[in-house]
């Protein structure tokens, strides 16, 4: 049971480049989400999804795009990277049912934008 | 929108000292409350959670937390810390029953000196 798998673990981009951070879970969780972690800021929610075909914005969605075509996958796209997007990104998933909706986190993807 | 405030950003303790990390949240309705821990270089792991019932919840590794509704607080405690407890600790809240993402505090960096 792999849990939540994120790729890549590390990535360096130049300003203006695009890329996709991958997230996959094998627990049949309905809910998936992306957070970014910055020093002194804690974790902030970027986007989330409550099921295939359904996505919504979190606290800091600008500059990011998501889609949810399957239950298992929830990729995060940066269309034109900016230095302000240098961060550690965490994907997390859970069941939706109240009482079972405890997030399981991936190992993180460290992104540097030059 | 709810917010979470963690009172101490950096805490340094000696081994065997007692620990209490403060957490207050702003949402007035039913909430789910969580403490996560992030060991150096690792992803977030759940320490404990509160959904309903007994306001004193016990988690892994000897940690416990008490939900005090009147004070909007969910403080984390451990009677005797160990060097291996050195980590970053995050308090998080979600509106109860909702499918929204978690709102995290900014974290407390705990250093245990041998």
PDB file of C-alpha atoms in Angstrom:
ATOM      1  CA  UNK A   1       0.000   0.000   0.000  1.00  0.00           C
ATOM      2  CA  UNK A   2       1.881   3.064  -1.283  1.00  0.00           C
ATOM      3  CA  UNK A   3      -0.398   5.760   0.193  1.00  0.00           C
ATOM      4  CA  UNK A   4       0.098   9.162  -1.430  1.00  0.00           C
ATOM      5  CA  UNK A   5       2.880   9.330  -4.004  1.00  0.00           C
ATOM      6  CA  UNK A   6       4.276  12.605  -5.294  1.00  0.00           C
ATOM      7  CA  UNK A   7       6.670  13.153  -8.175  1.00  0.00           C
ATOM      8  CA  UNK A   8       9.122  14.694  -8.693  1.00  0.00           C
ATOM      9  CA  UNK A   9      10.734  15.142  -5.265  1.00  0.00           C
ATOM     10  CA  UNK A  10      12.871  18.025  -6.464  1.00  0.00           C
ATOM     11  CA  UNK A  11      12.568  20.361  -9.440  1.00  0.00           C
ATOM     12  CA  UNK A  12      14.301  23.518 -10.574  1.00  0.00           C
ATOM     13  CA  UNK A  13      12.556  25.745 -13.096  1.00  0.00           C
ATOM     14  CA  UNK A  14      13.295  29.015 -14.813  1.00  0.00           C
ATOM     15  CA  UNK A  15      10.793  31.840 -14.628  1.00  0.00           C
ATOM     16  CA  UNK A  16       8.093  31.371 -17.230  1.00  0.00           C
ATOM     17  CA  UNK A  17       8.511  27.622 -17.611  1.00  0.00           C
ATOM     18  CA  UNK A  18       5.597  25.296 -17.055  1.00  0.00           C
ATOM     19  CA  UNK A  19       5.484  21.986 -15.248  1.00  0.00           C
ATOM     20  CA  UNK A  20       3.172  19.507 -13.575  1.00  0.00           C
ATOM     21  CA  UNK A  21       3.527  18.057 -10.104  1.00  0.00           C
ATOM     22  CA  UNK A  22       2.032  14.594  -9.982  1.00  0.00           C
ATOM     23  CA  UNK A  23       0.036  13.133  -7.120  1.00  0.00           C
ATOM     24  CA  UNK A  24      -1.434   9.646  -6.946  1.00  0.00           C
ATOM     25  CA  UNK A  25      -3.160   7.763  -4.137  1.00  0.00           C
ATOM     26  CA  UNK A  26      -4.165   4.124  -3.959  1.00  0.00           C
ATOM     27  CA  UNK A  27      -6.561   4.314  -1.008  1.00  0.00           C
ATOM     28  CA  UNK A  28      -9.692   5.117  -3.017  1.00  0.00           C
ATOM     29  CA  UNK A  29      -9.974   8.467  -1.239  1.00  0.00           C
ATOM     30  CA  UNK A  30     -12.605  10.822  -2.592  1.00  0.00           C
ATOM     31  CA  UNK A  31     -10.896  13.959  -1.322  1.00  0.00           C
ATOM     32  CA  UNK A  32      -7.544  15.200  -2.621  1.00  0.00           C
ATOM     33  CA  UNK A  33      -5.787  18.495  -2.075  1.00  0.00           C
ATOM     34  CA  UNK A  34      -2.610  20.463  -2.684  1.00  0.00           C
ATOM     35  CA  UNK A  35      -0.836  22.613  -0.097  1.00  0.00           C
ATOM     36  CA  UNK A  36       2.256  24.723  -0.252  1.00  0.00           C
ATOM     37  CA  UNK A  37       4.560  25.093   2.727  1.00  0.00           C
ATOM     38  CA  UNK A  38       6.646  28.211   3.177  1.00  0.00           C
ATOM     39  CA  UNK A  39       8.869  29.119   6.156  1.00  0.00           C
ATOM     40  CA  UNK A  40       6.889  30.847   8.878  1.00  0.00           C
ATOM     41  CA  UNK A  41       3.631  30.480   6.921  1.00  0.00           C
ATOM     42  CA  UNK A  42       2.560  26.954   7.756  1.00  0.00           C
ATOM     43  CA  UNK A  43       0.653  25.114   5.037  1.00  0.00           C
ATOM     44  CA  UNK A  44      -1.755  26.908   2.764  1.00  0.00           C
ATOM     45  CA  UNK A  45      -4.389  25.226   0.646  1.00  0.00           C
ATOM     46  CA  UNK A  46      -4.038  25.745  -3.113  1.00  0.00           C
ATOM     47  CA  UNK A  47      -6.782  23.580  -4.653  1.00  0.00           C
ATOM     48  CA  UNK A  48      -8.855  20.622  -3.621  1.00  0.00           C
ATOM     49  CA  UNK A  49     -11.186  18.044  -5.102  1.00  0.00           C
ATOM     50  CA  UNK A  50     -14.042  16.038  -3.609  1.00  0.00           C
ATOM     51  CA  UNK A  51     -14.213  13.568  -6.446  1.00  0.00           C
ATOM     52  CA  UNK A  52     -13.441  12.922 -10.089  1.00  0.00           C
ATOM     53  CA  UNK A  53     -14.467  15.877 -12.221  1.00  0.00           C
ATOM     54  CA  UNK A  54     -14.883  18.233  -9.238  1.00  0.00           C
ATOM     55  CA  UNK A  55     -12.283  20.771  -8.161  1.00  0.00           C
ATOM     56  CA  UNK A  56     -12.348  23.974  -6.152  1.00  0.00           C
ATOM     57  CA  UNK A  57     -10.014  26.740  -5.108  1.00  0.00           C
ATOM     58  CA  UNK A  58      -8.355  27.022  -1.759  1.00  0.00           C
ATOM     59  CA  UNK A  59      -6.652  29.950  -0.084  1.00  0.00           C
ATOM     60  CA  UNK A  60      -3.874  30.569  -2.644  1.00  0.00           C
ATOM     61  CA  UNK A  61      -5.006  29.289  -6.069  1.00  0.00           C
ATOM     62  CA  UNK A  62      -3.499  31.942  -8.342  1.00  0.00           C
ATOM     63  CA  UNK A  63      -0.887  30.631 -10.768  1.00  0.00           C
ATOM     64  CA  UNK A  64      -1.957  27.017 -10.336  1.00  0.00           C
ATOM     65  CA  UNK A  65      -4.285  24.762 -12.243  1.00  0.00           C
ATOM     66  CA  UNK A  66      -5.709  21.346 -11.326  1.00  0.00           C
ATOM     67  CA  UNK A  67      -7.914  18.659 -12.796  1.00  0.00           C
ATOM     68  CA  UNK A  68      -9.288  15.390 -11.459  1.00  0.00           C
ATOM     69  CA  UNK A  69     -10.030  12.950 -14.249  1.00  0.00           C
ATOM     70  CA  UNK A  70      -9.692   9.851 -12.052  1.00  0.00           C
ATOM     71  CA  UNK A  71     -10.125   9.094  -8.365  1.00  0.00           C
ATOM     72  CA  UNK A  72      -6.452   8.223  -8.039  1.00  0.00           C
ATOM     73  CA  UNK A  73      -4.713  11.213  -9.635  1.00  0.00           C
ATOM     74  CA  UNK A  74      -4.683  14.939  -8.878  1.00  0.00           C
ATOM     75  CA  UNK A  75      -1.942  16.767 -10.812  1.00  0.00           C
ATOM     76  CA  UNK A  76      -0.990  20.370 -10.054  1.00  0.00           C
ATOM     77  CA  UNK A  77       0.057  22.508 -13.004  1.00  0.00           C
ATOM     78  CA  UNK A  78       2.139  25.636 -13.000  1.00  0.00           C
ATOM     79  CA  UNK A  79       1.487  27.324 -16.326  1.00  0.00           C
ATOM     80  CA  UNK A  80       4.155  30.043 -16.064  1.00  0.00           C
ATOM     81  CA  UNK A  81       6.373  29.623 -13.047  1.00  0.00           C
ATOM     82  CA  UNK A  82       7.357  32.625 -10.930  1.00  0.00           C
ATOM     83  CA  UNK A  83       9.987  32.909  -8.172  1.00  0.00           C
ATOM     84  CA  UNK A  84       7.136  33.405  -5.671  1.00  0.00           C
ATOM     85  CA  UNK A  85       6.143  29.810  -6.369  1.00  0.00           C
ATOM     86  CA  UNK A  86       9.376  28.509  -4.898  1.00  0.00           C
ATOM     87  CA  UNK A  87       8.063  26.295  -2.127  1.00  0.00           C
ATOM     88  CA  UNK A  88       7.521  22.771  -0.889  1.00  0.00           C
ATOM     89  CA  UNK A  89       4.301  21.302  -2.214  1.00  0.00           C
ATOM     90  CA  UNK A  90       2.344  18.614  -0.428  1.00  0.00           C
ATOM     91  CA  UNK A  91      -0.480  16.537  -1.794  1.00  0.00           C
ATOM     92  CA  UNK A  92      -2.928  15.057   0.706  1.00  0.00           C
ATOM     93  CA  UNK A  93      -5.976  12.823   0.472  1.00  0.00           C
ATOM     94  CA  UNK A  94      -8.731  11.446   2.660  1.00  0.00           C
ATOM     95  CA  UNK A  95     -12.161   9.877   2.694  1.00  0.00           C
ATOM     96  CA  UNK A  96     -15.017  12.360   2.714  1.00  0.00           C
ATOM     97  CA  UNK A  97     -17.096  10.686   5.372  1.00  0.00           C
ATOM     98  CA  UNK A  98     -17.199  12.632   8.606  1.00  0.00           C
ATOM     99  CA  UNK A  99     -14.991  10.956  11.158  1.00  0.00           C
ATOM    100  CA  UNK A 100     -12.918   9.318   8.458  1.00  0.00           C
ATOM    101  CA  UNK A 101     -11.768  12.496   6.772  1.00  0.00           C
ATOM    102  CA  UNK A 102      -8.236  12.530   8.156  1.00  0.00           C
ATOM    103  CA  UNK A 103      -5.643  13.702   5.668  1.00  0.00           C
ATOM    104  CA  UNK A 104      -2.770  11.478   4.603  1.00  0.00           C
ATOM    105  CA  UNK A 105       0.135  13.471   3.188  1.00  0.00           C
ATOM    106  CA  UNK A 106       2.629  12.687   0.478  1.00  0.00           C
ATOM    107  CA  UNK A 107       6.371  13.148   0.960  1.00  0.00           C
ATOM    108  CA  UNK A 108       6.425  16.541  -0.735  1.00  0.00           C
ATOM    109  CA  UNK A 109       7.885  18.113  -3.865  1.00  0.00           C
ATOM    110  CA  UNK A 110      10.485  20.854  -3.449  1.00  0.00           C
ATOM    111  CA  UNK A 111      10.264  23.376  -6.270  1.00  0.00           C
ATOM    112  CA  UNK A 112      12.749  26.164  -6.940  1.00  0.00           C
ATOM    113  CA  UNK A 113      11.985  28.825  -9.528  1.00  0.00           C
ATOM    114  CA  UNK A 114      14.962  30.891 -10.641  1.00  0.00           C
TER     115      UNK A 114
ATOM    116  CA  UNK B   1     -12.978  31.984   7.109  1.00  0.00           C
ATOM    117  CA  UNK B   2     -11.434  30.255  10.061  1.00  0.00           C
ATOM    118  CA  UNK B   3      -7.929  30.986  11.249  1.00  0.00           C
ATOM    119  CA  UNK B   4      -5.523  29.157  13.521  1.00  0.00           C
ATOM    120  CA  UNK B   5      -3.027  30.772  15.836  1.00  0.00           C
ATOM    121  CA  UNK B   6      -0.081  28.944  17.344  1.00  0.00           C
ATOM    122  CA  UNK B   7       1.385  30.970  20.150  1.00  0.00           C
ATOM    123  CA  UNK B   8       4.999  29.882  20.041  1.00  0.00           C
ATOM    124  CA  UNK B   9       7.021  29.769  16.854  1.00  0.00           C
ATOM    125  CA  UNK B  10      10.142  28.349  18.468  1.00  0.00           C
ATOM    126  CA  UNK B  11      10.391  26.328  21.663  1.00  0.00           C
ATOM    127  CA  UNK B  12      13.569  24.904  23.165  1.00  0.00           C
ATOM    128  CA  UNK B  13      13.330  22.382  25.989  1.00  0.00           C
ATOM    129  CA  UNK B  14      15.582  19.935  27.739  1.00  0.00           C
ATOM    130  CA  UNK B  15      14.860  16.228  27.704  1.00  0.00           C
ATOM    131  CA  UNK B  16      12.304  15.132  30.314  1.00  0.00           C
ATOM    132  CA  UNK B  17      10.749  18.602  30.472  1.00  0.00           C
ATOM    133  CA  UNK B  18       7.003  18.935  30.088  1.00  0.00           C
ATOM    134  CA  UNK B  19       5.584  20.394  26.906  1.00  0.00           C
ATOM    135  CA  UNK B  20       2.541  22.459  26.133  1.00  0.00           C
ATOM    136  CA  UNK B  21       2.012  24.039  22.725  1.00  0.00           C
ATOM    137  CA  UNK B  22      -0.837  26.481  22.403  1.00  0.00           C
ATOM    138  CA  UNK B  23      -3.377  26.532  19.585  1.00  0.00           C
ATOM    139  CA  UNK B  24      -6.413  28.764  19.200  1.00  0.00           C
ATOM    140  CA  UNK B  25      -8.852  28.886  16.313  1.00  0.00           C
ATOM    141  CA  UNK B  26     -11.404  31.433  15.249  1.00  0.00           C
ATOM    142  CA  UNK B  27     -14.362  29.486  13.865  1.00  0.00           C
ATOM    143  CA  UNK B  28     -17.481  29.510  16.060  1.00  0.00           C
ATOM    144  CA  UNK B  29     -19.262  26.424  14.783  1.00  0.00           C
ATOM    145  CA  UNK B  30     -18.541  22.727  14.991  1.00  0.00           C
ATOM    146  CA  UNK B  31     -14.916  21.951  14.198  1.00  0.00           C
ATOM    147  CA  UNK B  32     -12.582  19.062  13.612  1.00  0.00           C
ATOM    148  CA  UNK B  33      -9.170  19.663  15.187  1.00  0.00           C
ATOM    149  CA  UNK B  34      -5.809  18.121  14.425  1.00  0.00           C
ATOM    150  CA  UNK B  35      -2.191  18.178  15.423  1.00  0.00           C
ATOM    151  CA  UNK B  36       0.365  17.114  12.840  1.00  0.00           C
ATOM    152  CA  UNK B  37       4.093  16.624  13.297  1.00  0.00           C
ATOM    153  CA  UNK B  38       6.800  17.043  10.684  1.00  0.00           C
ATOM    154  CA  UNK B  39      10.178  15.519  11.516  1.00  0.00           C
ATOM    155  CA  UNK B  40      13.190  17.024   9.746  1.00  0.00           C
ATOM    156  CA  UNK B  41      13.065  16.256   6.048  1.00  0.00           C
ATOM    157  CA  UNK B  42       9.842  14.291   6.286  1.00  0.00           C
ATOM    158  CA  UNK B  43       6.184  14.774   5.455  1.00  0.00           C
ATOM    159  CA  UNK B  44       3.411  15.569   7.882  1.00  0.00           C
ATOM    160  CA  UNK B  45       2.134  12.803  10.121  1.00  0.00           C
ATOM    161  CA  UNK B  46      -0.989  12.854  12.225  1.00  0.00           C
ATOM    162  CA  UNK B  47      -0.359  13.044  15.982  1.00  0.00           C
ATOM    163  CA  UNK B  48      -3.965  13.172  17.120  1.00  0.00           C
ATOM    164  CA  UNK B  49      -7.404  14.410  16.186  1.00  0.00           C
ATOM    165  CA  UNK B  50     -10.636  15.552  17.743  1.00  0.00           C
ATOM    166  CA  UNK B  51     -14.007  15.097  16.076  1.00  0.00           C
ATOM    167  CA  UNK B  52     -16.430  14.816  18.978  1.00  0.00           C
ATOM    168  CA  UNK B  53     -16.869  13.245  22.408  1.00  0.00           C
ATOM    169  CA  UNK B  54     -14.235  13.269  25.132  1.00  0.00           C
ATOM    170  CA  UNK B  55     -12.404  16.605  24.826  1.00  0.00           C
ATOM    171  CA  UNK B  56      -9.171  15.038  26.051  1.00  0.00           C
ATOM    172  CA  UNK B  57      -7.695  13.074  23.188  1.00  0.00           C
ATOM    173  CA  UNK B  58      -4.640  10.890  23.234  1.00  0.00           C
ATOM    174  CA  UNK B  59      -2.384  10.446  20.261  1.00  0.00           C
ATOM    175  CA  UNK B  60       0.770   8.651  19.310  1.00  0.00           C
ATOM    176  CA  UNK B  61       4.108   8.866  21.106  1.00  0.00           C
ATOM    177  CA  UNK B  62       2.608   9.978  24.418  1.00  0.00           C
ATOM    178  CA  UNK B  63       1.041  13.186  23.124  1.00  0.00           C
ATOM    179  CA  UNK B  64      -2.380  14.398  24.186  1.00  0.00           C
ATOM    180  CA  UNK B  65      -4.498  17.459  23.536  1.00  0.00           C
ATOM    181  CA  UNK B  66      -7.474  19.039  25.225  1.00  0.00           C
ATOM    182  CA  UNK B  67     -10.304  20.722  23.367  1.00  0.00           C
ATOM    183  CA  UNK B  68     -11.732  23.620  25.359  1.00  0.00           C
ATOM    184  CA  UNK B  69     -14.682  24.904  23.392  1.00  0.00           C
ATOM    185  CA  UNK B  70     -15.206  28.031  25.505  1.00  0.00           C
ATOM    186  CA  UNK B  71     -11.627  29.091  24.845  1.00  0.00           C
ATOM    187  CA  UNK B  72     -11.512  27.972  21.199  1.00  0.00           C
ATOM    188  CA  UNK B  73      -8.345  26.129  22.121  1.00  0.00           C
ATOM    189  CA  UNK B  74      -6.734  22.774  21.377  1.00  0.00           C
ATOM    190  CA  UNK B  75      -3.416  22.736  23.199  1.00  0.00           C
ATOM    191  CA  UNK B  76      -0.934  19.917  22.730  1.00  0.00           C
ATOM    192  CA  UNK B  77       0.801  18.398  25.754  1.00  0.00           C
ATOM    193  CA  UNK B  78       3.407  15.814  26.609  1.00  0.00           C
ATOM    194  CA  UNK B  79       4.539  15.190  30.179  1.00  0.00           C
ATOM    195  CA  UNK B  80       8.151  14.307  29.378  1.00  0.00           C
ATOM    196  CA  UNK B  81       9.750  15.083  26.020  1.00  0.00           C
ATOM    197  CA  UNK B  82      12.526  13.164  24.329  1.00  0.00           C
ATOM    198  CA  UNK B  83      15.264  14.268  21.972  1.00  0.00           C
ATOM    199  CA  UNK B  84      13.386  12.449  19.172  1.00  0.00           C
ATOM    200  CA  UNK B  85      10.454  14.861  19.598  1.00  0.00           C
ATOM    201  CA  UNK B  86      12.478  17.553  17.854  1.00  0.00           C
ATOM    202  CA  UNK B  87      10.228  18.532  14.950  1.00  0.00           C
ATOM    203  CA  UNK B  88       7.784  21.087  13.639  1.00  0.00           C
ATOM    204  CA  UNK B  89       4.272  20.861  15.033  1.00  0.00           C
ATOM    205  CA  UNK B  90       1.193  22.122  13.253  1.00  0.00           C
ATOM    206  CA  UNK B  91      -2.285  22.674  14.605  1.00  0.00           C
ATOM    207  CA  UNK B  92      -5.104  22.517  12.021  1.00  0.00           C
ATOM    208  CA  UNK B  93      -8.854  23.038  11.974  1.00  0.00           C
ATOM    209  CA  UNK B  94     -11.668  22.190   9.603  1.00  0.00           C
ATOM    210  CA  UNK B  95     -15.291  23.143   9.845  1.00  0.00           C
ATOM    211  CA  UNK B  96     -17.053  20.069  11.144  1.00  0.00           C
ATOM    212  CA  UNK B  97     -18.721  17.927   8.533  1.00  0.00           C
ATOM    213  CA  UNK B  98     -17.389  20.045   5.725  1.00  0.00           C
ATOM    214  CA  UNK B  99     -15.368  18.936   2.738  1.00  0.00           C
ATOM    215  CA  UNK B 100     -13.200  22.020   2.953  1.00  0.00           C
ATOM    216  CA  UNK B 101      -9.488  21.802   3.344  1.00  0.00           C
ATOM    217  CA  UNK B 102      -7.710  22.154   6.638  1.00  0.00           C
ATOM    218  CA  UNK B 103      -6.589  25.556   7.854  1.00  0.00           C
ATOM    219  CA  UNK B 104      -3.151  25.259   9.421  1.00  0.00           C
ATOM    220  CA  UNK B 105      -1.371  27.329  11.981  1.00  0.00           C
ATOM    221  CA  UNK B 106       2.078  28.626  11.133  1.00  0.00           C
ATOM    222  CA  UNK B 107       3.767  25.892  13.105  1.00  0.00           C
ATOM    223  CA  UNK B 108       5.942  25.586  16.190  1.00  0.00           C
ATOM    224  CA  UNK B 109       9.530  24.516  15.787  1.00  0.00           C
ATOM    225  CA  UNK B 110      10.383  22.398  18.821  1.00  0.00           C
ATOM    226  CA  UNK B 111      13.999  21.665  19.686  1.00  0.00           C
ATOM    227  CA  UNK B 112      14.795  19.193  22.451  1.00  0.00           C
ATOM    228  CA  UNK B 113      18.273  19.460  23.892  1.00  0.00           C
ATOM    229  CA  UNK B 114      19.831  16.248  25.204  1.00  0.00           C
TER     230      UNK B 114
END
